[in-house]
XYZ file of C-alpha atoms in Angstrom:
669
model
C -10.863 -38.516 14.302
C -14.495 -40.430 14.890
C -16.964 -38.408 15.023
C -18.942 -40.825 18.249
C -22.884 -39.516 18.452
C -24.571 -37.467 21.150
C -26.800 -38.370 23.107
C -28.152 -35.581 22.356
C -28.100 -35.603 18.975
C -25.734 -33.355 17.816
C -23.890 -35.560 16.013
C -26.621 -35.948 13.384
C -26.918 -32.334 12.944
C -22.956 -31.826 12.887
C -24.319 -30.749 8.289
C -26.468 -27.746 9.743
C -23.920 -24.753 10.088
C -23.026 -25.608 5.828
C -26.435 -25.596 5.418
C -27.456 -22.711 6.694
C -24.288 -21.131 5.550
C -26.218 -22.350 1.675
C -29.997 -21.157 2.588
C -27.368 -17.297 3.370
C -25.888 -17.592 0.108
C -29.185 -18.520 -1.605
C -30.648 -15.527 0.504
C -27.563 -13.103 -1.453
C -27.745 -13.930 -4.535
C -31.280 -13.927 -4.342
C -31.605 -10.284 -2.648
C -28.792 -9.936 -5.351
C -30.989 -10.106 -7.981
C -34.268 -8.722 -6.984
C -32.341 -4.964 -6.360
C -30.423 -5.414 -9.881
C -34.458 -5.816 -10.752
C -35.696 -2.995 -8.565
C -32.665 -0.240 -10.330
C -33.780 -1.841 -14.233
C -37.237 -0.416 -12.941
C -36.469 2.332 -11.903
C -34.027 3.691 -15.091
C -36.741 1.841 -17.127
C -39.077 4.476 -15.404
C -36.186 7.403 -16.026
C -35.535 6.515 -19.872
C -39.853 6.510 -19.862
C -40.107 10.115 -18.286
C -37.264 11.088 -20.475
C -39.549 9.762 -23.150
C -42.495 11.342 -23.033
C -40.606 14.663 -22.283
C -38.722 14.384 -25.667
C -42.035 12.855 -28.036
C -44.010 15.827 -26.349
C -41.237 18.633 -27.842
C -41.021 16.622 -31.269
C -44.854 17.227 -31.327
C -44.907 21.074 -30.572
C -41.699 22.078 -32.584
C -41.801 23.026 -36.154
C -37.410 24.064 -36.463
C -36.193 20.988 -38.734
C -32.617 21.768 -36.238
C -34.231 20.781 -33.070
C -36.682 18.120 -34.653
C -33.697 15.839 -35.503
C -31.447 16.513 -32.392
C -34.606 15.216 -30.555
C -35.184 12.340 -33.186
C -31.033 11.428 -31.981
C -32.191 11.439 -28.539
C -35.347 9.344 -29.324
C -32.767 6.864 -30.318
C -30.771 6.271 -27.852
C -33.445 6.533 -25.370
C -35.321 3.503 -27.746
C -32.149 1.634 -28.080
C -31.725 2.239 -24.185
C -35.316 0.745 -23.521
C -34.095 -2.391 -25.811
C -31.713 -3.297 -23.647
C -32.989 -2.936 -20.036
C -36.329 -4.518 -20.797
C -33.897 -7.444 -22.578
C -31.855 -8.017 -19.318
C -34.776 -7.762 -16.717
C -35.873 -10.290 -18.770
C -32.900 -12.693 -18.593
C -33.333 -11.376 -14.955
C -36.266 -13.323 -14.810
C -36.003 -15.530 -16.951
C -32.634 -17.296 -14.666
C -31.034 -16.981 -18.456
C -27.486 -16.065 -18.000
C -26.502 -13.261 -20.745
C -24.099 -14.935 -22.596
C -23.994 -18.499 -21.010
C -25.884 -20.888 -22.908
C -24.219 -23.584 -21.284
C -21.789 -24.129 -23.510
C -17.553 -23.577 -23.346
C -17.342 -23.322 -27.254
C -17.255 -18.930 -28.084
C -19.652 -18.451 -31.276
C -19.649 -14.938 -32.586
C -22.748 -12.497 -32.007
C -25.650 -11.991 -33.792
C -28.335 -8.791 -33.967
C -31.098 -9.220 -32.182
C -33.941 -6.094 -33.115
C -35.366 -4.091 -30.545
C -39.661 -5.010 -30.616
C -42.498 -1.468 -31.333
C -43.616 -0.341 -28.115
C -47.118 1.327 -28.135
C -49.795 3.188 -26.174
C -52.507 2.170 -23.564
C -55.619 2.007 -26.410
C -59.410 2.340 -25.218
C -61.517 -0.477 -27.656
C -64.765 -0.266 -24.865
C -66.267 3.430 -27.259
C -66.122 2.811 -30.317
C -66.676 -0.896 -29.871
C -69.779 -0.591 -28.141
C -71.334 1.936 -30.280
C -71.264 0.257 -33.152
C -72.498 -3.157 -32.022
C -75.024 -0.483 -30.696
C -75.735 0.954 -34.045
C -74.642 -1.594 -37.363
C -75.919 -4.691 -35.186
C -78.364 -4.077 -33.234
C -77.661 -5.045 -30.471
C -76.830 -3.751 -26.922
C -73.353 -2.844 -26.631
C -73.160 -2.916 -23.568
C -73.434 -7.516 -23.265
C -70.051 -7.400 -24.857
C -67.722 -6.209 -21.270
C -67.059 -9.153 -21.647
C -65.560 -9.756 -25.304
C -64.527 -6.045 -25.121
C -62.158 -6.840 -21.525
C -60.576 -10.130 -23.431
C -59.280 -8.186 -26.549
C -57.958 -5.259 -24.061
C -56.153 -7.885 -22.409
C -54.949 -9.367 -24.807
C -53.400 -6.608 -26.176
C -51.377 -5.252 -22.862
C -50.670 -8.823 -23.175
C -49.029 -8.677 -26.098
C -46.952 -5.147 -25.437
C -44.510 -7.125 -22.987
C -44.773 -11.068 -24.691
C -41.518 -13.296 -23.438
C -38.832 -13.136 -25.205
C -40.518 -17.896 -26.241
C -42.672 -19.773 -27.500
C -45.473 -18.192 -25.063
C -44.351 -14.456 -26.429
C -45.027 -15.484 -30.119
C -48.316 -16.944 -29.446
C -49.765 -13.968 -27.843
C -48.632 -12.351 -30.489
C -49.891 -14.018 -33.009
C -53.967 -14.484 -30.813
C -53.880 -10.724 -31.222
C -52.922 -10.125 -33.913
C -55.420 -13.193 -35.464
C -58.268 -11.436 -32.909
C -57.065 -7.748 -35.663
C -58.077 -10.046 -38.700
C -60.995 -11.188 -37.322
C -61.922 -7.329 -35.968
C -61.493 -6.226 -39.141
C -63.211 -8.382 -41.167
C -66.450 -7.995 -39.467
C -66.505 -4.330 -38.356
C -64.444 -1.925 -41.133
C -65.125 -1.301 -43.769
C -63.738 0.581 -47.070
C -65.577 3.789 -45.613
C -65.252 3.266 -42.313
C -62.784 3.500 -39.828
C -62.853 2.123 -35.643
C -61.870 5.987 -34.977
C -59.225 4.676 -33.022
C -55.486 6.485 -33.008
C -53.355 3.367 -32.914
C -49.710 4.816 -31.140
C -46.665 2.946 -31.246
C -42.596 3.870 -31.500
C -40.162 3.076 -34.165
C -37.587 0.436 -33.365
C -35.302 1.957 -35.156
C -35.248 5.365 -34.262
C -37.937 5.496 -31.707
C -39.784 8.290 -33.750
C -43.910 7.826 -32.454
C -45.616 7.656 -35.211
C -49.460 7.183 -35.688
C -52.838 6.354 -38.007
C -56.765 5.175 -37.704
C -56.195 2.543 -40.362
C -56.483 -1.119 -38.363
C -53.794 -1.497 -40.976
C -51.191 0.021 -39.366
C -51.848 -1.526 -35.870
C -51.519 -5.045 -37.536
C -48.608 -4.344 -39.618
C -47.068 -3.505 -36.239
C -48.170 -6.419 -33.928
C -46.363 -8.425 -37.684
C -43.779 -6.362 -37.277
C -42.712 -7.990 -33.845
C -43.235 -10.813 -34.663
C -40.712 -10.748 -37.028
C -38.448 -8.809 -34.257
C -39.170 -11.814 -31.859
C -37.886 -13.999 -34.169
C -34.368 -12.208 -33.997
C -34.303 -12.427 -30.277
C -35.532 -15.753 -30.282
C -32.250 -16.963 -32.383
C -29.713 -14.637 -31.054
C -30.638 -16.676 -27.882
C -30.234 -20.005 -29.425
C -27.178 -22.022 -27.934
C -25.130 -22.127 -31.826
C -22.224 -24.695 -30.378
C -23.630 -27.210 -31.759
C -26.152 -28.918 -34.462
C -29.199 -28.469 -33.243
C -29.471 -25.324 -31.425
C -28.123 -23.887 -34.724
C -30.948 -25.319 -36.599
C -33.238 -23.175 -34.460
C -31.497 -20.478 -34.866
C -31.435 -20.908 -38.614
C -35.209 -21.330 -38.333
C -35.652 -18.464 -36.311
C -34.375 -16.080 -38.572
C -36.024 -17.618 -41.478
C -39.211 -17.009 -39.820
C -38.311 -13.354 -38.927
C -36.651 -13.024 -43.077
C -40.619 -13.881 -43.828
C -42.808 -12.148 -41.386
C -40.304 -8.477 -42.908
C -40.919 -9.741 -46.106
C -44.649 -10.458 -46.066
C -44.616 -6.315 -44.728
C -42.883 -5.216 -47.629
C -45.250 -7.369 -50.626
C -48.483 -5.302 -47.596
C -48.195 -2.327 -47.240
C -46.522 1.038 -48.497
C -46.741 4.524 -47.200
C -45.472 3.282 -43.779
C -45.631 5.606 -41.299
C -42.576 5.033 -39.182
C -39.331 4.304 -40.445
C -38.688 0.604 -39.476
C -42.176 -0.903 -41.630
C -40.054 1.068 -44.964
C -39.678 -1.045 -48.022
C -36.032 0.069 -47.634
C -36.073 -1.058 -43.682
C -38.018 -4.623 -44.528
C -35.652 -5.294 -47.705
C -32.658 -4.622 -45.109
C -34.059 -6.539 -42.646
C -34.111 -9.599 -44.255
C -31.233 -9.516 -46.106
C -29.204 -9.152 -43.191
C -31.788 -11.769 -41.114
C -31.041 -14.310 -44.461
C -27.410 -14.329 -43.695
C -27.062 -14.120 -40.085
C -29.260 -17.924 -41.284
C -26.715 -18.436 -44.016
C -23.932 -18.495 -40.535
C -26.129 -20.487 -39.054
C -25.625 -23.425 -41.675
C -21.912 -22.812 -41.223
C -22.339 -23.399 -38.215
C -23.693 -26.235 -38.825
C -21.297 -28.009 -40.390
C -18.137 -26.350 -38.190
C -15.689 -28.944 -37.467
C -15.445 -30.411 -34.260
C -12.423 -31.119 -32.199
C -11.891 -34.418 -32.629
C -12.312 -34.006 -36.941
C -9.120 -34.544 -38.455
C -7.504 -31.929 -39.943
C -5.956 -33.913 -43.427
C -9.754 -34.135 -44.464
C -9.806 -32.298 -47.070
C -12.654 -31.946 -48.697
C -14.959 -30.840 -45.572
C -11.908 -28.567 -45.510
C -12.619 -27.723 -48.961
C -16.893 -27.608 -48.059
C -15.978 -25.001 -45.470
C -13.441 -23.089 -46.832
C -17.268 -22.597 -49.226
C -19.156 -22.115 -46.834
C -17.493 -19.132 -45.314
C -17.279 -17.283 -48.191
C -21.193 -17.837 -49.187
C -21.925 -16.359 -45.164
C -18.576 -13.345 -46.595
C -20.887 -12.874 -49.351
C -24.267 -12.633 -47.289
C -22.656 -10.010 -45.711
C -21.089 -7.595 -48.231
C -24.359 -7.428 -50.059
C -26.110 -6.830 -46.638
C -23.697 -4.306 -45.169
C -23.457 -2.633 -49.274
C -27.789 -1.961 -49.090
C -27.684 -0.407 -44.723
C -24.121 2.116 -45.953
C -26.698 3.472 -48.478
C -29.745 5.697 -48.099
C -32.055 5.969 -46.768
C -31.072 2.605 -44.696
C -28.244 4.511 -43.771
C -30.085 7.424 -41.674
C -32.348 4.934 -39.405
C -29.627 1.621 -39.024
C -27.756 2.054 -35.859
C -23.625 2.586 -36.738
C -23.453 -0.774 -34.834
C -25.199 -2.941 -36.894
C -23.600 -1.521 -40.297
C -20.179 -2.434 -38.341
C -20.354 -5.394 -37.338
C -21.727 -6.418 -40.586
C -18.758 -5.705 -41.665
C -16.568 -7.049 -39.344
C -18.971 -10.141 -40.202
C -17.572 -9.990 -44.204
C -13.959 -9.417 -43.802
C -13.768 -12.478 -40.923
C -15.681 -15.033 -42.895
C -13.846 -13.733 -45.776
C -11.188 -15.032 -43.458
C -11.941 -17.267 -43.000
C -12.171 -19.165 -46.087
C -9.100 -18.777 -46.627
C -8.188 -20.528 -43.591
C -9.864 -22.910 -44.091
C -8.885 -23.520 -48.287
C -4.791 -23.745 -46.029
C -5.231 -25.541 -44.052
C -6.464 -27.909 -47.109
C -4.451 -27.546 -49.291
C -1.259 -27.841 -46.361
C -2.324 -30.822 -44.376
C -4.853 -32.172 -46.991
C -3.530 -35.499 -48.993
C -6.243 -35.736 -51.938
C -6.438 -38.475 -54.411
C -6.411 -38.229 -58.060
C -10.205 -37.941 -57.992
C -10.475 -35.397 -56.013
C -8.302 -32.776 -57.929
C -11.443 -32.180 -60.565
C -13.554 -30.967 -57.219
C -10.639 -28.851 -55.672
C -10.426 -26.716 -58.389
C -13.948 -25.422 -58.675
C -12.883 -24.306 -54.821
C -10.962 -21.438 -56.550
C -12.380 -18.467 -58.681
C -9.371 -17.008 -61.176
C -7.504 -13.808 -59.848
C -8.220 -10.757 -59.723
C -5.011 -9.487 -62.591
C -5.973 -12.805 -64.320
C -7.800 -12.086 -67.338
C -6.812 -15.689 -69.913
C -8.622 -19.016 -68.120
C -5.484 -21.140 -66.216
C -4.809 -24.807 -66.216
C -5.693 -26.393 -62.868
C -5.299 -23.722 -59.990
C -4.154 -26.287 -57.161
C -0.975 -27.913 -57.659
C -0.177 -31.712 -56.788
C 3.072 -30.837 -55.714
C 3.578 -30.879 -52.473
C 6.171 -28.063 -52.217
C 3.499 -26.224 -54.288
C 0.400 -26.521 -52.351
C 2.438 -25.289 -50.118
C 3.336 -22.526 -51.124
C 0.014 -21.359 -52.054
C -1.371 -22.510 -49.018
C 0.892 -20.196 -46.932
C -0.482 -17.576 -49.712
C -3.545 -18.157 -48.430
C -2.924 -18.529 -44.412
C -0.829 -14.861 -45.464
C -4.348 -13.480 -46.676
C -6.138 -14.916 -44.229
C -4.248 -13.474 -41.235
C -4.851 -9.897 -43.411
C -8.196 -10.163 -43.241
C -8.820 -11.186 -39.417
C -6.182 -8.278 -38.942
C -9.112 -6.045 -40.650
C -11.899 -7.463 -38.693
C -10.020 -6.590 -35.586
C -9.438 -2.927 -36.648
C -13.243 -2.201 -37.366
C -14.029 -3.617 -34.391
C -11.672 -1.486 -33.051
C -13.125 2.059 -34.378
C -17.215 1.070 -33.200
C -17.563 2.347 -30.014
C -19.664 0.134 -29.631
C -18.451 -2.990 -30.715
C -14.938 -2.342 -28.585
C -17.436 -3.913 -25.370
C -18.246 -6.714 -26.810
C -15.084 -8.831 -26.015
C -16.871 -12.348 -27.377
C -16.796 -10.799 -30.646
C -12.572 -9.678 -30.683
C -12.185 -13.055 -28.824
C -13.629 -14.468 -31.197
C -10.869 -13.241 -33.624
C -8.491 -12.956 -31.449
C -8.327 -16.585 -31.853
C -8.500 -17.154 -34.907
C -6.110 -14.909 -36.108
C -4.185 -16.879 -33.209
C -4.154 -20.577 -35.155
C -3.512 -18.596 -38.287
C -0.286 -16.851 -37.381
C 0.813 -20.494 -36.052
C -0.054 -22.387 -38.564
C 2.067 -19.531 -40.778
C 5.173 -20.034 -38.422
C 5.036 -23.817 -39.405
C 4.742 -22.928 -43.031
C 7.866 -20.663 -42.467
C 11.146 -21.395 -43.353
C 14.074 -19.460 -42.707
C 16.014 -20.176 -46.886
C 12.169 -19.923 -47.985
C 13.119 -17.081 -50.492
C 10.830 -17.391 -53.136
C 7.806 -14.837 -53.546
C 4.673 -16.200 -52.413
C 2.219 -16.960 -55.003
C -1.355 -14.743 -55.928
C -3.979 -16.138 -53.892
C -6.912 -16.722 -55.523
C -10.061 -15.585 -54.238
C -13.060 -18.403 -52.849
C -15.910 -19.882 -54.920
C -18.822 -18.704 -52.853
C -20.826 -21.859 -52.096
C -23.588 -23.383 -50.048
C -25.121 -27.751 -49.279
C -28.026 -25.648 -47.949
C -29.826 -22.503 -48.609
C -32.044 -20.977 -46.238
C -35.470 -19.371 -47.557
C -37.490 -17.334 -46.022
C -40.274 -19.433 -43.973
C -43.356 -17.507 -42.935
C -43.991 -17.542 -39.227
C -46.375 -19.933 -37.856
C -49.936 -17.626 -37.646
C -51.920 -19.802 -37.698
C -51.194 -21.650 -33.736
C -52.442 -18.275 -31.872
C -55.407 -18.798 -34.123
C -58.546 -19.222 -31.193
C -62.088 -18.209 -32.494
C -62.733 -15.160 -32.510
C -63.805 -12.776 -29.802
C -67.220 -11.363 -30.327
C -68.710 -14.621 -32.222
C -71.852 -13.614 -30.392
C -72.349 -11.375 -32.998
C -72.610 -14.029 -35.702
C -70.849 -15.550 -39.133
C -68.502 -13.269 -40.711
C -70.177 -14.625 -43.958
C -73.619 -12.215 -42.941
C -72.733 -10.178 -39.384
C -70.391 -7.876 -40.598
C -70.146 -4.489 -40.661
C -69.794 -4.591 -44.956
C -73.182 -5.869 -44.953
C -76.777 -4.072 -44.213
C -79.278 -6.012 -42.485
C -83.016 -5.967 -41.108
C -83.991 -8.275 -38.470
C -88.157 -9.761 -38.725
C -90.236 -11.117 -35.647
C -90.672 -12.949 -33.971
C -93.203 -14.847 -36.772
C -95.358 -17.897 -35.502
C -94.662 -20.048 -38.276
C -97.472 -23.555 -37.763
C -97.136 -26.627 -40.089
C -100.024 -27.074 -42.877
C -100.937 -29.515 -44.551
C -98.334 -29.546 -47.395
C -95.906 -28.806 -44.018
C -94.085 -25.496 -43.003
C -93.633 -25.031 -46.693
C -90.248 -23.244 -46.953
C -87.218 -24.727 -48.203
C -83.459 -24.716 -45.646
C -79.649 -25.127 -47.088
C -76.424 -23.880 -45.639
C -75.019 -23.862 -41.847
C -73.943 -20.879 -39.595
C -76.261 -19.379 -40.448
C -79.507 -21.463 -41.938
C -80.770 -19.879 -44.424
C -84.820 -20.218 -46.134
C -84.013 -20.643 -49.828
C -87.030 -20.567 -50.882
C -90.865 -20.368 -50.083
C -94.069 -21.825 -51.209
C -96.131 -19.652 -52.830
C -99.563 -19.881 -50.060
C -97.895 -21.598 -47.261
C -98.075 -21.353 -44.142
C -94.398 -19.491 -44.425
C -95.166 -16.514 -46.721
C -98.703 -16.122 -44.518
C -95.981 -15.281 -41.176
C -94.184 -12.949 -43.974
C -90.806 -15.253 -44.640
C -88.631 -14.740 -47.741
C -85.699 -16.502 -49.735
C -82.729 -15.085 -48.685
C -83.646 -15.249 -45.451
C -81.335 -15.816 -42.536
C -82.781 -16.997 -39.430
C -81.693 -16.284 -36.644
C -83.483 -17.868 -33.006
C -86.108 -20.604 -32.981
C -87.912 -20.891 -29.436
C -86.268 -17.719 -28.713
C -82.634 -19.640 -28.929
C -79.935 -17.763 -30.947
C -79.365 -20.476 -33.472
C -77.072 -17.776 -35.134
C -73.946 -21.008 -35.675
C -76.788 -23.723 -36.020
C -75.938 -26.225 -38.858
C -78.949 -27.488 -40.897
C -79.794 -30.847 -38.909
C -80.021 -28.473 -35.637
C -82.820 -26.533 -37.341
C -83.980 -28.563 -38.596
C -84.321 -30.905 -35.457
C -85.921 -28.006 -33.677
C -88.961 -27.427 -35.951
C -89.899 -30.937 -36.453
C -90.103 -31.755 -32.622
C -91.998 -28.620 -32.294
C -95.135 -30.422 -33.310
C -98.902 -28.676 -33.461
C -97.556 -25.689 -32.146
C -95.864 -24.462 -34.059
C -92.640 -22.432 -33.788
C -91.556 -18.990 -33.027
C -88.696 -17.715 -35.538
C -86.717 -14.055 -35.382
C -85.223 -13.852 -38.423
C -82.512 -11.368 -40.587
C -83.427 -9.688 -44.301
C -79.988 -8.556 -45.950
C -80.818 -4.874 -47.464
C -80.762 -4.877 -51.524
C -77.205 -3.117 -51.320
C -76.249 -6.153 -50.001
C -74.610 -9.043 -51.607
C -75.454 -12.069 -50.632
C -72.693 -14.848 -49.992
C -72.745 -18.034 -51.635
C -75.471 -20.584 -50.113
C -72.781 -23.648 -50.657
C -73.547 -27.291 -52.182
C -76.116 -28.591 -49.447
C -79.135 -30.108 -50.724
C -82.120 -27.842 -50.206
C -84.725 -30.445 -48.321
C -88.822 -29.772 -47.720
C -90.213 -30.200 -43.825
C -93.407 -31.876 -45.062
C -96.262 -32.775 -42.623
C -95.152 -35.355 -39.918
C -91.852 -33.283 -39.800
C -90.759 -35.960 -43.242
C -88.460 -34.331 -46.011
C -89.003 -33.985 -49.139
C -87.295 -33.298 -52.056
C -88.037 -29.766 -53.248
C -88.500 -30.985 -57.005
C -92.187 -31.958 -55.920
C -93.203 -28.576 -55.248
C -91.603 -27.666 -58.144
C -89.798 -24.595 -56.596
C -86.993 -23.180 -57.558
C -83.561 -22.503 -54.973
C -81.302 -19.666 -56.001
C -78.384 -19.863 -57.796
C -74.325 -19.687 -56.156
C -72.987 -17.010 -56.937
C -70.184 -18.697 -56.512
C -68.122 -15.442 -54.481
C -65.200 -16.503 -52.592
C -64.675 -15.588 -48.760
C -64.162 -12.626 -48.095
C -59.957 -13.126 -46.669
C -59.243 -12.302 -42.642
C -56.141 -9.712 -44.033
C -57.319 -7.519 -46.449
C -54.261 -4.713 -45.814
C -52.617 -5.316 -49.163
C -52.442 -2.509 -51.972
C -49.203 -3.831 -54.252
C -48.327 -7.537 -53.429
C -51.180 -9.193 -56.035
C -50.034 -7.195 -58.712
C -48.228 -8.207 -61.609
C -47.138 -11.056 -60.097
C -48.089 -15.122 -60.800
C -47.635 -15.747 -57.522
C -47.252 -14.703 -54.200
C -46.743 -15.318 -49.765
C -48.990 -17.500 -47.975
C -51.793 -15.682 -46.564
C -51.037 -15.664 -42.360
C -54.624 -16.674 -41.534
C -56.832 -18.034 -44.257
C -55.508 -19.528 -47.614
C -58.249 -17.708 -49.727
C -58.000 -15.164 -52.054
C -57.783 -11.650 -51.541
C -60.223 -9.113 -51.930
C -59.392 -6.847 -54.602
C -58.809 -2.761 -53.401
C -60.537 -0.433 -52.989
C -60.279 3.133 -52.271
C -59.287 4.900 -49.108
C -58.390 7.630 -46.943
C -54.644 6.514 -46.194
C -52.938 5.734 -49.466
C -51.161 2.423 -49.580
C -53.480 1.778 -46.016
C -56.446 0.394 -46.159
């Protein structure tokens, strides 16, 4: 039938009902998403109320049995909160859980939940410290304090992507600035930092800023695990990104383990961090294997490729066996979820069976040349019952190769059946259908290949299949997280450079003093940048008469703050003063303070007409450089540098750590 054009234009609008139907469907889907979000928010509020009540009971009771029961409830509530927040994040980001745009089925990974914290009021202690120690109006820094509080509030709920990492890193770097500027071994901010354990949900609090920094660094590592688990590992690029994410997570946990001791929460204890680091490296090794997995178009006769995959799978199995042994021992066994331990055990069995499967494929379908045999023989270990060295393990006759391949298939089938049995024993894993589907799919391939090799007249006893030698072409190593990517300027930079204006130094504000030019100039020598230092004062000069002294720092010129000015800017301003002179304000460090390094800038002297003269013309001596290294921004280590010839790079500045000092919190500065 031919569609005729109608005078009223109805024919042109023939598709409008279909478009309206699409709009209605879109509205229905959006409504369902909104309804699900509302349900999740309600469930989160309910879980938070339950956690508050359990936390109050945990703090109030002294009965050990009640505390253990409440701790178990807190762990359950914490797990529910993590799952709800991850689901909410996936709904908000439009991500369908379990789908990455690929039809390939991959083994699920283990991501960590983030530590949670309560709101914190920075205003009162920072204003008081700025007023008392820095001698400035604390109320004038409300904008900076508000920026710090907004940054902390935002980092409590970071997005599960690179933007979330940048947010956490930015706050971590600001904590490093706060540590360097406001804290001393004898002084704290007087704030209680309250964080919930990631593994158990048990609350912990401390006054030490190091606890805040360590908790944020833990979340940086945990967020890397979530980013790695969300990658599409069915392609080589996705497997590479996932491997890098797990490597950086391991680096964050390693940095925590080497720098923290006597942690107040179980998830940051040395034993837990060691287990988490091993888990991340095992998952990174699994990504290496997945990046090498053969595509469907690869010919099964590629013997060398199959043997390489077998050794890679054996390496992954060895890594997971190590993780399982660590998780099965106390105290880690008491903290780590049972489902994690079960999943690690399942993976160890699965990848060991997968190694035997690939060896069987190489033996039965491959046809190696004579020159390849020594390489193949290196794949096998001696059987556990063998006490003497044997000859070539790889048979050369076709029938012998079939028998040995059949033996490897038998071990592969037994291992896959054991993995399915372990999977069925854990209630949490029984709900993960994806893992069971992966193992079942591999088991079906093994059974089909075994049926192909089996013969009715095969009465020979199957040969004993030796173990596979673990070997990898790429051993992942822990990589430090990119802590410099979110490093911005110090929020409280208005207070001045950290080398002088910090709580570790004491100073006296002098001036403003009026300085005029005499016959010999101003009579002072300037050196350094930010702030500019008065390196020498000529006796009897105008500078000496004004009360300026060697070692003073210029902080204001003609009413303009110059704490961050460079040497040339201060010189230019003084030269422009003319005969009327200039108004200077300086600070004098008190004797108890240590002068920082003066740098290597050549000192200069202001002459009568603004010309720069060499200091040697006046025979003045300059203070010798102390040679002291600047204080690092990360100074919460108590054991990282003990008995070590090398260590992890510092996250904020490539400088040498300061020596340990006494503290009220052992192991926590």
